[in-house]
Amino acid sequence: MSEPVSQERIDAAKAQLDSHLVDVINWHFSPETGSPFWLEWAANAGWDPRQEIKTSDDLIKFPHFQDEWLRDEQNERWVPKQWTGRPFVVFETGGTTGMPKQRIGWDDHKFDYEEFSDHLDDEFFPKGGNWLMLGPTGPRRLRLAIEHLANHRGGSCYHVDLDPRWVKRLIADKDFEAAKKYKRHCVEQAAVILKHRKISCLFTTPLLLEALDELINVPDAGIKGVFCGGTSMTPQTVRFSVEEVLDNRAQFVPTYGNTLMGLACSRPISAADKYSITYHAPQPRAVLRVVNPDKTEETVPYGEWGRVELTTLTKEFFMPRFLERDEAIRREPFGRFAWDGVAEVRPFGALSSTTIEGVY
Amino acid sequence: MSIPTIPVLRKGVEYASYDHVELKSVRTGEVIARVAQANAALIKRDLRRLDRSCLAGFSVTELVAMTKEAGRHFMESTLPVGDQEQTPTDYIHQLSETSGLPHSLVRRNMAKIHQVFTEMETILAGLSRGLGLDVLDRLYGQQNGIPVAYFPTANFLSVVLPSNSPGVNSLWMPSISLKTPLVLKPGREEPWTPLRIIQSFIAAGVPAEAFSFYPTDHEGSGALMEVSKRALIFGDVSTVQKYASNPGVEVHGPGWSKIIIGNDCIENWREYIDVIATSISANGGRSCINASTVVVPKYGREIAEAVARKVAEVFPRGPEDPDAILSGFANPRMAEMMDAAIDAGLQTAGAVDCSADKHDGPRKVERDGCTYLHPTILYCASWDHPMAGKEYMFPFAQVIETPQAEMLEKLGQSLIVTAITNDESFLQEIMACPHIDRLNVGALPTSHVEWNQPHEGNLFEFLYRRRSIQWQHQPAS
């Protein structure tokens, strides 16, 4: 499927990104507004990003963001000076044991999901409709974000308690029976809620949607739209969900996202396009590049595989050039997205190693 | 000819999956086929909806007749493979290229499979101990004047197949005549044979809905096993252990088949060398019915040397050589691991590689781009040696000297035992031994098959359970 974007729009998007980038850099690296972490980092680095970062092409001057910093630093060190004393929310990511990595925030997640909401089809995600969140809960950005999305669209959100770290631990211990039992435990709760409450929208992961299908007919249970994410999905997985689990009666909206980025939207998926999935970052608040894994300052040519690199650019959180644990195909700008996309995302090195993505 | 795409079959209907793996020639690396892959959830969804109705309208007699006709198609017809057609010659070539089997072995396996098609009535009689075929149509009747009734244990039979030998497909083929639809997960390098058998059945009039065919990955296999009430699975020792306590799973693991010679026959050992060599090397030594241990009361070293000389006549030849018996390895790393394991085992004193000086060059060789292991016969002085009882997927065996009185306690689980003895009291002890699945009495190769003698479990008893029945009014038979 091709929906080319004019060079004029691409240039305009780039200009918007550069302007936003300069604002964010000035915010994080100015003594009046910046966070202790980034001010100290700049002092040690020996260069002033405010002077040297003028366009997104300059971002490669930053080294890769080390996500261990999110574990090792006190969270107060990430608070921009202007917001000192303002209570923050804490979102956690990754890990199974020990100190988790944390990202603080205030309103970014709300903003991301409100924008996402603007592009949801009201026919399948009806305004005022209730949601069920069948995905990772606890200190997860997604848990609050889905509830906010439901509320923003005039509905309420039901939850099933799900601890993904426990699932990862069971799988790492090769206790597959317990992992299956836990998955069943979660999905059974979801089926009960769907049976007894009026719910039209669902957030879940690909594997949990398949597991839910083992217990109930999802569209017959009243679900009109499924917002799906959390793990990678192949075109075959998406096709199976769309054509069989949802029987082409409920809309399937795949997304790529995490606590550090927010939410990357997918181009519309279709059988004609063989359910290929391409995601576009919520630019200018985040930028995704597909880079040569051996020379990460270079992006790979369009149509080629590379490692996904994420830069997050908001006043709440600055994270330059974080190398994701994913690889993808670099795609051209498309439709309303006047910037690059990442396609067929899968765990980095998926063809040569085993990565625990979880059964959730 | 362009590259065929081997399809997923969902109740006989081709499904064009977006996921594929490439099947390459083990000799040249050339892509021979693309194999569509079924995702795990798709398999589970299908199996939840599968029932026996597609075969219910046929009598067993009709299905047996169709099975016989399917045998002709298997041997002679051009049959579909996804988007292309396959002649018998194409089948031989394609299977040989992706499995490493020489054409001669593929042909022999074809002949074996053909016999299963044509001998189905005999096989059913063996499985059911002569039950009238009409009993399976009505699920009740009489046998030897006694009322009997049976009920099916599952809506379908699932089979997770290996890639080592096409002959293993013979085990599931009676399922159709037993009115039980099939769900097959082919081995990675060997989708050819199960698909050709399926297409033969369909060409003979068996409803396509009776066949689901799911090339898939490890997760897909797990899903299939999870939702199947009756499943056959082929695997190694860990697979055997995993399903040991599951009565719904019949595991086909290593055979540990053996030959034992009694005191009364040992002085004539030279007469048995051909039978021993055939038992070890038939079908390239790839089957669980190949002997991997020879147990003798004396002359162990002499017998090992003589068998090594005989099996040395089996060596790597070109794939189209009519005398080829040895098969190349589809995965050369397996050959490397076996070769290294044998060398490591021989570091322990008490075993001798009697084949080492009887083949050209080292044990592991390459020919025409394919990796082979020369037949290897060890002499082991005792059962305590680390190589005693080992089994590998090529002509490999140990000869172990053991007093006759200790043989049966040392034997362990054995799929086939060929017992060369005329000693009635020893034979009585062997008959009572609980570790032997099939017993060949006399100088019969372990690979010898009689179709009325089921081995490796009884498919009829697996798919049907007997029910006690009492009638107020006995129905007319």
XYZ file of N, CA, C and O in Angstrom, chain A residues 180 183 207 210 213-215 217 234-237 239-240 243-246 270-271 274-275, chain B residues 10 15-19 37-46 48-49 219 222 226-227:
176
model
N 1.248 -20.688 31.901
C -0.025 -20.915 31.198
C -1.203 -20.740 32.162
O -2.226 -20.163 31.830
N -1.782 -17.130 32.824
C -2.448 -16.506 31.676
C -3.941 -16.840 31.691
O -4.786 -15.964 31.522
N -1.184 -12.109 22.385
C -1.339 -13.452 22.956
C -2.545 -13.543 23.890
O -3.227 -14.575 23.939
N -5.662 -13.850 21.803
C -5.836 -15.232 21.335
C -6.337 -16.133 22.461
O -7.183 -17.002 22.250
N -9.956 -15.582 23.126
C -10.762 -16.241 22.084
C -11.026 -17.713 22.411
O -11.989 -18.304 21.923
N -10.147 -18.295 23.229
C -10.359 -19.697 23.607
C -11.554 -19.831 24.561
O -12.127 -20.904 24.695
N -11.897 -18.731 25.221
C -12.982 -18.792 26.211
C -14.280 -18.201 25.699
O -15.364 -18.669 26.064
N -16.336 -15.721 22.382
C -16.284 -15.077 21.078
C -16.211 -13.569 21.346
O -17.157 -12.982 21.859
N 3.521 -10.444 14.134
C 3.815 -10.646 12.720
C 2.541 -10.374 11.919
O 1.430 -10.408 12.466
N 2.688 -10.131 10.617
C 1.488 -9.966 9.791
C 0.529 -11.150 9.912
O -0.691 -10.974 9.930
N 1.072 -12.358 10.055
C 0.209 -13.533 10.185
C -0.591 -13.472 11.497
O -1.779 -13.813 11.525
N 0.060 -13.034 12.570
C -0.641 -12.896 13.848
C -1.766 -11.884 13.736
O -2.884 -12.105 14.223
N -3.282 -10.873 10.978
C -4.325 -11.401 10.093
C -5.234 -12.368 10.832
O -6.470 -12.324 10.700
N -4.633 -13.240 11.632
C -5.418 -14.217 12.383
C -6.363 -13.498 13.353
O -7.541 -13.859 13.470
N -9.110 -11.556 11.047
C -10.031 -12.365 10.239
C -10.754 -13.427 11.052
O -11.879 -13.791 10.735
N -10.087 -13.937 12.085
C -10.670 -15.091 12.769
C -11.124 -14.750 14.188
O -12.282 -14.942 14.522
N -10.216 -14.231 14.987
C -10.620 -13.928 16.368
C -11.717 -12.858 16.368
O -12.732 -12.985 17.043
N -11.505 -11.803 15.569
C -12.488 -10.715 15.540
C -13.462 -10.872 14.377
O -14.403 -10.077 14.255
N -4.551 -3.733 6.419
C -5.555 -4.284 5.510
C -5.071 -5.590 4.912
O -3.859 -5.838 4.823
N -6.041 -6.385 4.487
C -5.689 -7.638 3.811
C -4.946 -7.331 2.520
O -4.024 -8.043 2.131
N -1.509 -7.183 3.002
C -1.037 -8.397 3.694
C -0.741 -8.129 5.171
O 0.187 -8.695 5.745
N -1.540 -7.256 5.753
C -1.480 -6.962 7.184
C -0.083 -6.542 7.653
O 0.281 -6.741 8.812
N -6.256 -26.791 6.474
C -7.200 -26.684 7.599
C -8.439 -27.449 7.208
O -9.198 -27.009 6.361
N -4.539 -23.102 3.248
C -4.530 -21.785 3.879
C -3.181 -21.151 3.563
O -2.125 -21.714 3.883
N -3.243 -20.007 2.906
C -2.004 -19.338 2.474
C -1.465 -18.478 3.615
O -1.710 -17.274 3.685
N -0.738 -19.108 4.511
C -0.158 -18.373 5.639
C 0.838 -17.338 5.126
O 1.489 -17.535 4.109
N 0.970 -16.245 5.887
C 1.994 -15.244 5.541
C 3.376 -15.659 6.058
O 4.375 -15.077 5.673
N 3.411 -16.597 6.969
C 4.698 -17.036 7.519
C 5.181 -18.267 6.766
O 4.424 -19.221 6.562
N 3.681 -21.728 7.368
C 3.699 -22.021 8.802
C 2.370 -21.625 9.445
O 1.880 -20.511 9.230
N 1.837 -22.533 10.228
C 0.599 -22.230 10.968
C 0.970 -21.637 12.322
O 1.854 -22.169 12.999
N 0.313 -20.547 12.702
C 0.576 -19.989 14.035
C -0.181 -20.802 15.088
O -1.210 -21.431 14.811
N 0.368 -20.782 16.303
C -0.136 -21.664 17.363
C -1.622 -21.435 17.643
O -2.394 -22.389 17.797
N -2.032 -20.172 17.699
C -3.428 -19.889 18.047
C -4.378 -20.399 16.969
O -5.497 -20.833 17.270
N -3.931 -20.335 15.732
C -4.755 -20.850 14.627
C -4.993 -22.350 14.803
O -6.114 -22.852 14.631
N -3.937 -23.062 15.171
C -4.069 -24.516 15.370
C -5.063 -24.796 16.500
O -5.985 -25.613 16.359
N -4.889 -24.089 17.595
C -5.781 -24.336 18.737
C -7.237 -24.038 18.365
O -8.153 -24.770 18.733
N -7.421 -22.940 17.625
C -8.787 -22.547 17.250
C -9.420 -23.629 16.370
O -10.582 -24.019 16.566
N -8.639 -24.114 15.408
C -9.172 -25.158 14.513
C -9.533 -26.422 15.288
O -10.580 -27.029 15.062
N -10.318 -26.908 18.316
C -11.489 -26.801 19.195
C -12.779 -27.101 18.424
O -13.797 -27.437 19.015
N -12.711 -26.931 17.102
C -13.924 -27.083 16.292
C -13.935 -28.382 15.482
O -14.852 -28.605 14.684
N 6.317 -23.677 19.211
C 5.134 -23.197 19.924
C 3.867 -23.833 19.347
O 2.951 -24.223 20.082
N 3.552 -27.327 20.525
C 3.079 -27.331 21.909
C 1.575 -27.097 21.983
O 0.871 -27.752 22.761
N -1.264 -29.588 23.402
C -2.060 -29.111 24.529
C -3.552 -29.401 24.340
O -4.251 -29.734 25.296
N -4.028 -29.297 23.107
C -5.479 -29.420 22.917
C -5.894 -30.780 22.361
O -7.079 -30.991 22.097
